[in-house]
CSV table of C-alpha atoms in Angstrom, one decimal:
chain,number,residue,atom,x,y,z
A,1,MET,CA,17.0,7.7,149.0
A,2,ALA,CA,15.4,4.0,148.2
A,3,PRO,CA,16.6,2.4,145.4
A,4,ALA,CA,12.5,2.1,144.5
A,5,ASN,CA,12.0,6.0,144.0
A,6,THR,CA,15.0,6.5,141.7
A,7,GLY,CA,13.0,4.5,138.6
A,8,VAL,CA,11.5,6.4,136.4
A,9,THR,CA,8.1,5.8,136.2
A,10,PRO,CA,5.8,7.2,133.0
A,11,LYS,CA,3.9,9.3,135.3
A,12,ASN,CA,6.6,11.3,136.4
A,13,MET,CA,8.4,11.1,132.8
A,14,ILE,CA,5.2,12.9,131.5
A,15,LYS,CA,4.8,14.9,134.7
A,16,LYS,CA,8.6,16.2,134.0
A,17,LEU,CA,8.0,16.4,130.5
A,18,SER,CA,5.2,18.3,130.6
A,19,THR,CA,6.9,20.8,133.3
A,20,TYR,CA,9.4,21.3,130.9
A,21,LEU,CA,7.3,22.2,127.9
A,22,ILE,CA,5.6,24.4,129.9
A,23,ILE,CA,9.2,26.2,131.3
A,24,PHE,CA,10.8,26.1,127.5
A,25,GLU,CA,7.1,27.7,126.0
A,26,LYS,CA,7.3,30.6,128.5
A,27,ARG,CA,11.2,31.4,128.2
A,28,ARG,CA,10.7,31.4,124.4
A,29,SER,CA,7.5,33.6,124.3
A,30,ASN,CA,9.9,35.8,126.6
A,31,PHE,CA,12.4,35.7,124.1
A,32,MET,CA,10.1,36.2,121.3
A,33,SER,CA,8.5,39.5,122.7
A,34,LYS,CA,12.1,40.8,123.9
A,35,ASN,CA,13.0,40.7,120.1
A,36,ASP,CA,9.5,41.9,119.0
A,37,ASN,CA,9.8,45.3,121.1
A,38,PRO,CA,14.0,46.3,121.0
A,39,PRO,CA,14.7,49.0,123.3
A,40,ASP,CA,15.4,52.3,121.2
């Protein structure tokens, strides 16, 4: 990999952050729904 590609650009950072947020929200909502409906 070229050294230029290792630098984190603001665009990359925003993209990564938004991706992490989306994943986190999905996992959190899944976790919440599981807690709301416990198995009998």
